[in-house]
């Protein structure tokens, strides 16, 4: 640990050691079976050295003069074996009430560690040429005598715990130190109150901002989650709508025949095209109605299919005559008259209506047949 660091664990360990002074007899009883018979006590502080272990060496300094209300620092240098740790364990400073009371009765107060007089603990870098290491400990203590005037106060011995590599704990004690304490204005004639010290930066916990950031972050997280869920819901696979039912073939045929009537082919003299479109509409309808390919079938094939699938239902004689006239126009290059074209259209519509299941037959065809 570098010099200047102020770990709360180190200070808590010092306070724990101070509590050992209060409970010296219990500590000695607990460590008695494993302690060195040569171990003794210093001013009530019980030392405990495990058998076969060398006693750590302490070099300590404490000011001989101080000022009431000011901090006096106890400096301790511990020489110990490599791999050993000084003050290995700690105790929460807020719960060390007994240790604080013990030091307060002696006239010493542990200052606030967040101020300018915190405890420091650091170790010197390892030296390969040496078999021991050195750890430095500085503990500031505020001197507060009970009354005004000059006082001679005594800092009681403090135990220092050192953990060995095998887990055993060695406890050594510092010596008692005397300090002459003067009042801050003891040597100032006609002392006047001093002005307030300059301001120091303070740490402030901005709880409102912390809560705002916390709730804002929570709101952003909830909003993002809600947006993601809405996005997934909008992108969910939607059921495919069933296709519309196919139109009945008789409706399609009647629509095509009506288109031929309104196309103006007769006025344009396109009689063959008129006849051909009427023939294709009726052939396609018969194939779709009775289950065969009417456009790619010959007249004989159509009649054979109708005899098989629509015997006694379709007017075969009328259909045969209609298909024969269409073949003459298509294959014999016969040019139909307008009357023949009109009759073919009427005959085709009658065939469709006669064979459709829900379409009533139309009126009988008018006009003659050529």
XYZ file of C-alpha atoms in Angstrom:
370
model
C 0.000 0.000 0.000
C 1.445 3.406 -0.981
C 2.114 6.102 1.591
C -0.708 8.545 2.026
C -3.525 6.016 1.681
C -6.028 6.027 4.496
C -7.827 2.687 4.549
C -10.760 2.358 6.876
C -9.795 -1.288 7.402
C -6.452 -0.280 8.951
C -8.073 2.179 11.314
C -10.753 -0.315 12.243
C -8.026 -2.845 13.040
C -6.352 -0.282 15.358
C -9.656 0.256 17.120
C -10.024 -3.522 17.404
C -6.580 -3.637 19.000
C -7.645 -0.946 21.455
C -10.592 -3.116 22.411
C -8.082 -5.828 23.273
C -6.804 -3.571 26.036
C -10.247 -3.386 27.562
C -10.534 -7.191 27.381
C -6.893 -8.013 28.180
C -7.655 -10.825 30.545
C -10.014 -12.550 28.086
C -7.442 -12.157 25.308
C -4.705 -13.680 27.447
C -6.936 -16.620 28.376
C -7.804 -17.234 24.746
C -4.166 -17.113 23.595
C -2.694 -18.863 26.662
C -2.402 -22.441 25.368
C -0.560 -21.411 22.181
C 1.429 -18.448 23.570
C 5.107 -18.251 24.320
C 5.795 -18.592 28.076
C 8.194 -15.608 27.808
C 5.393 -13.297 26.609
C 4.348 -10.682 29.161
C 2.283 -7.559 29.500
C 3.016 -3.838 29.156
C 0.848 -1.578 31.242
C -2.099 -3.958 31.034
C -1.686 -4.723 27.309
C -1.094 -8.468 26.961
C 1.408 -9.662 24.361
C 0.918 -13.025 22.693
C 3.615 -14.620 20.526
C 2.993 -18.068 18.963
C 5.540 -20.736 19.818
C 8.538 -20.734 17.504
C 7.733 -17.253 16.160
C 10.059 -14.281 16.468
C 8.676 -11.219 18.207
C 8.091 -8.329 15.782
C 10.188 -5.275 16.576
C 8.413 -1.984 17.204
C 9.960 1.464 16.797
C 7.561 4.089 18.044
C 7.526 7.851 18.455
C 4.988 10.162 20.076
C 5.272 13.919 20.642
C 6.307 15.000 24.128
C 4.452 18.289 23.824
C 1.102 19.089 22.307
C -1.800 21.511 22.254
C -5.265 20.863 23.603
C -7.701 20.189 20.763
C -4.945 19.385 18.268
C -3.929 15.980 16.939
C -0.790 14.217 18.152
C 0.394 11.381 15.903
C 1.629 8.057 17.202
C 4.137 6.707 14.626
C 4.952 2.988 14.721
C 7.429 1.104 12.509
C 6.964 -2.675 12.678
C 9.770 -4.959 11.504
C 8.336 -8.374 10.764
C 9.027 -11.432 8.662
C 8.294 -11.460 4.962
C 4.828 -12.684 4.147
C 3.430 -11.369 7.429
C 0.773 -8.668 7.512
C 0.286 -5.948 10.111
C -3.287 -5.398 11.300
C -4.776 -8.105 9.065
C -8.319 -7.946 10.409
C -10.679 -5.066 10.897
C -13.773 -4.030 12.809
C -16.407 -1.518 11.796
C -15.375 1.805 13.348
C -18.969 2.801 14.001
C -19.476 -0.258 16.242
C -16.216 0.141 18.253
C -17.940 2.032 21.054
C -15.962 0.403 23.894
C -12.601 1.279 22.361
C -13.655 4.880 21.787
C -14.844 5.198 25.377
C -11.585 3.704 26.657
C -9.450 6.213 24.758
C -11.813 9.063 25.687
C -11.369 8.298 29.379
C -7.612 8.578 28.845
C -8.154 11.974 27.187
C -7.609 10.943 23.540
C -10.169 11.067 20.733
C -9.974 9.295 17.374
C -10.630 12.027 14.779
C -12.979 11.727 11.847
C -11.150 9.769 9.157
C -12.679 11.858 6.358
C -10.960 15.005 7.697
C -7.320 15.991 7.563
C -6.096 13.693 10.358
C -6.815 10.175 9.154
C -4.804 7.077 9.962
C -2.164 5.928 7.471
C -0.721 2.477 6.897
C 1.914 1.597 4.298
C 4.676 -0.898 3.714
C 8.170 -0.340 2.410
C 9.065 -2.051 -0.874
C 10.489 -5.541 -0.469
C 14.285 -5.705 -0.365
C 15.636 -9.065 -1.667
C 18.769 -8.623 0.447
C 16.783 -8.461 3.682
C 14.862 -11.191 5.469
C 12.397 -8.814 7.082
C 9.886 -6.261 5.937
C 8.832 -2.968 7.474
C 5.326 -1.590 7.832
C 4.639 1.941 9.010
C 1.569 2.954 10.952
C 0.547 6.496 11.863
C -2.402 7.063 14.173
C -3.405 10.711 14.885
C -5.184 11.203 18.233
C -6.819 14.443 19.343
C -5.662 15.437 22.839
C -8.557 16.660 25.004
C -7.777 17.115 28.724
C -10.688 17.380 31.122
C -9.850 20.903 32.362
C -8.012 24.029 31.340
C -4.364 24.644 31.933
C -1.233 22.565 31.518
C -1.603 18.805 31.877
C 0.661 15.792 31.661
C -1.292 13.035 29.944
C -0.349 9.443 29.233
C -1.236 7.457 26.149
C -1.758 3.829 27.269
C -0.039 0.928 25.476
C -1.761 -0.185 22.311
C -1.607 -3.744 20.925
C -0.460 -4.302 17.327
C -1.569 -7.534 15.618
C 0.668 -9.252 13.038
C -0.644 -12.175 10.978
C 1.882 -14.867 10.084
C 1.840 -16.765 6.822
C 0.316 -19.846 8.523
C -2.597 -17.792 9.885
C -1.355 -17.424 13.481
C -1.678 -14.003 15.087
C 1.132 -12.399 17.075
C 0.222 -9.480 19.349
C 2.861 -6.976 20.522
C 2.283 -3.851 22.617
C 3.580 -0.319 22.318
C 4.937 1.515 25.342
C 3.064 4.129 27.310
C 3.853 7.684 26.189
C 3.609 10.879 28.193
C 2.739 14.198 26.610
C 2.633 17.714 28.094
C -0.538 19.430 26.890
C -0.840 23.217 26.786
C -3.887 25.360 26.191
C -3.984 26.932 22.696
C -3.723 30.433 24.205
C -1.682 29.661 27.308
C 1.273 31.802 26.196
C -0.742 34.632 24.589
C -1.394 37.644 26.820
C -4.841 39.182 26.521
C -5.868 36.513 24.046
C -8.741 37.404 21.734
C -10.983 35.056 19.843
C -9.585 34.108 16.491
C -11.588 34.491 13.294
C -13.193 31.535 11.658
C -10.852 29.301 9.689
C -10.968 29.486 5.899
C -13.654 27.386 4.218
C -12.908 23.830 3.232
C -14.482 21.871 0.437
C -17.224 19.578 1.657
C -18.712 16.525 0.142
C -22.462 16.694 -0.380
C -24.620 13.813 -1.385
C -27.157 15.069 -3.911
C -29.960 12.639 -3.123
C -32.498 14.402 -5.354
C -30.240 14.021 -8.384
C -29.525 10.392 -7.510
C -33.233 9.649 -7.291
C -33.926 11.547 -10.514
C -31.231 9.627 -12.370
C -32.431 6.338 -10.884
C -36.062 6.866 -11.770
C -35.155 8.369 -15.140
C -33.026 5.345 -15.993
C -35.802 3.044 -14.835
C -38.306 4.969 -16.964
C -36.059 4.757 -20.026
C -35.620 1.017 -19.466
C -39.363 0.445 -19.071
C -40.089 2.623 -22.104
C -37.552 0.759 -24.232
C -39.013 -2.573 -23.112
C -42.552 -1.405 -23.893
C -41.460 -0.104 -27.310
C -39.769 -3.419 -28.074
C -42.888 -5.364 -27.067
C -45.083 -3.107 -29.242
C -42.655 -3.539 -32.137
C -42.740 -7.333 -31.764
C -46.532 -7.243 -31.562
C -46.793 -5.161 -34.740
C -44.299 -7.435 -36.536
C -45.996 -10.639 -35.446
C -46.968 -13.056 -38.241
C -50.499 -12.281 -39.293
C -52.852 -15.032 -40.421
C -53.189 -15.303 -44.175
C -56.688 -14.506 -45.337
C -58.271 -17.273 -47.363
C -58.536 -16.500 -51.053
C -61.935 -15.474 -52.322
C -63.997 -18.349 -53.683
C -63.616 -18.828 -57.409
C -66.340 -17.333 -59.541
C -68.781 -19.844 -61.005
C -67.887 -20.706 -64.574
C -71.386 -19.756 -65.818
C -70.969 -16.219 -64.501
C -67.641 -15.926 -66.310
C -69.145 -17.310 -69.523
C -72.163 -14.963 -69.459
C -69.817 -12.026 -68.759
C -67.610 -12.923 -71.731
C -70.654 -13.292 -74.018
C -71.944 -9.915 -72.888
C -68.535 -8.393 -73.646
C -68.781 -9.799 -77.195
C -72.230 -8.203 -77.580
C -70.929 -4.814 -76.482
C -67.566 -4.923 -78.295
C -68.972 -3.507 -81.581
C -67.428 -6.264 -83.677
C -70.465 -6.569 -85.977
C -70.463 -2.862 -86.786
C -66.761 -3.147 -87.607
C -67.375 -6.129 -89.893
C -65.267 -8.486 -87.827
C -67.743 -11.335 -88.007
C -65.202 -14.178 -87.789
C -63.670 -12.783 -84.618
C -67.181 -12.335 -83.169
C -68.030 -15.970 -83.886
C -64.677 -17.211 -82.591
C -64.997 -15.379 -79.223
C -68.520 -16.733 -78.713
C -67.241 -20.267 -79.443
C -64.301 -19.954 -77.005
C -66.564 -18.640 -74.223
C -68.974 -21.591 -74.551
C -66.206 -24.204 -74.948
C -64.318 -22.878 -71.918
C -67.513 -22.900 -69.864
C -68.409 -26.485 -70.771
C -64.911 -27.683 -69.821
C -64.935 -25.849 -66.471
C -68.516 -26.915 -65.718
C -68.084 -30.642 -66.405
C -64.385 -31.198 -65.679
C -62.378 -31.265 -68.920
C -60.269 -28.896 -71.042
C -62.862 -27.374 -73.331
C -60.529 -25.067 -75.272
C -58.056 -27.792 -76.216
C -60.674 -30.444 -77.009
C -62.242 -31.132 -80.389
C -65.976 -31.098 -80.956
C -66.152 -34.905 -80.837
C -64.141 -34.990 -77.597
C -66.426 -32.399 -76.027
C -69.566 -34.326 -77.010
C -68.069 -37.576 -75.699
C -67.203 -35.930 -72.375
C -70.697 -34.467 -72.104
C -72.276 -37.867 -72.773
C -70.155 -39.273 -69.939
C -70.559 -36.503 -67.320
C -73.772 -34.695 -68.292
C -75.952 -37.365 -69.929
C -79.619 -36.434 -69.560
C -78.728 -32.982 -68.233
C -77.085 -30.953 -71.009
C -78.957 -30.316 -74.289
C -76.544 -32.367 -76.366
C -78.306 -31.774 -79.679
C -78.238 -27.999 -79.268
C -74.597 -28.087 -78.141
C -73.637 -30.343 -81.089
C -75.311 -28.032 -83.614
C -73.647 -24.953 -82.003
C -70.166 -26.505 -82.085
C -70.578 -27.692 -85.692
C -71.463 -24.207 -86.917
C -68.474 -22.814 -85.027
C -66.188 -25.379 -86.720
C -67.471 -24.363 -90.165
C -66.631 -20.745 -89.504
C -63.255 -21.555 -88.026
C -61.956 -24.350 -90.257
C -63.963 -23.964 -93.514
C -63.369 -20.215 -93.751
C -67.115 -19.582 -93.849
C -67.975 -15.939 -93.390
C -71.030 -15.709 -91.076
C -73.750 -13.183 -91.607
C -74.709 -10.728 -88.859
C -77.877 -12.753 -88.273
C -75.824 -15.933 -87.805
C -73.526 -14.133 -85.357
C -76.470 -12.848 -83.316
C -78.092 -16.283 -83.282
C -74.808 -17.920 -82.200
C -74.548 -15.474 -79.288
C -78.148 -16.137 -78.247
C -77.649 -19.901 -78.586
C -74.447 -19.775 -76.499
C -76.203 -17.849 -73.719
C -79.054 -20.380 -73.757
C -76.611 -23.291 -73.452
C -74.929 -21.670 -70.468
C -78.203 -20.891 -68.718
C -79.583 -24.361 -69.443
C -76.616 -26.147 -67.869
C -75.967 -23.744 -64.940
C -77.346 -25.080 -61.611
C -78.894 -21.821 -60.424
C -79.465 -19.886 -63.660
C -82.882 -20.232 -65.170
C -82.958 -20.883 -68.929
C -83.462 -17.761 -70.954
C -86.223 -17.232 -73.486
C -86.043 -19.389 -76.574
C -83.746 -18.130 -79.288
C -85.360 -15.918 -81.888
C -84.583 -15.911 -85.513
C -83.771 -18.587 -87.959
C -80.805 -20.880 -88.186
C -78.638 -20.845 -91.240
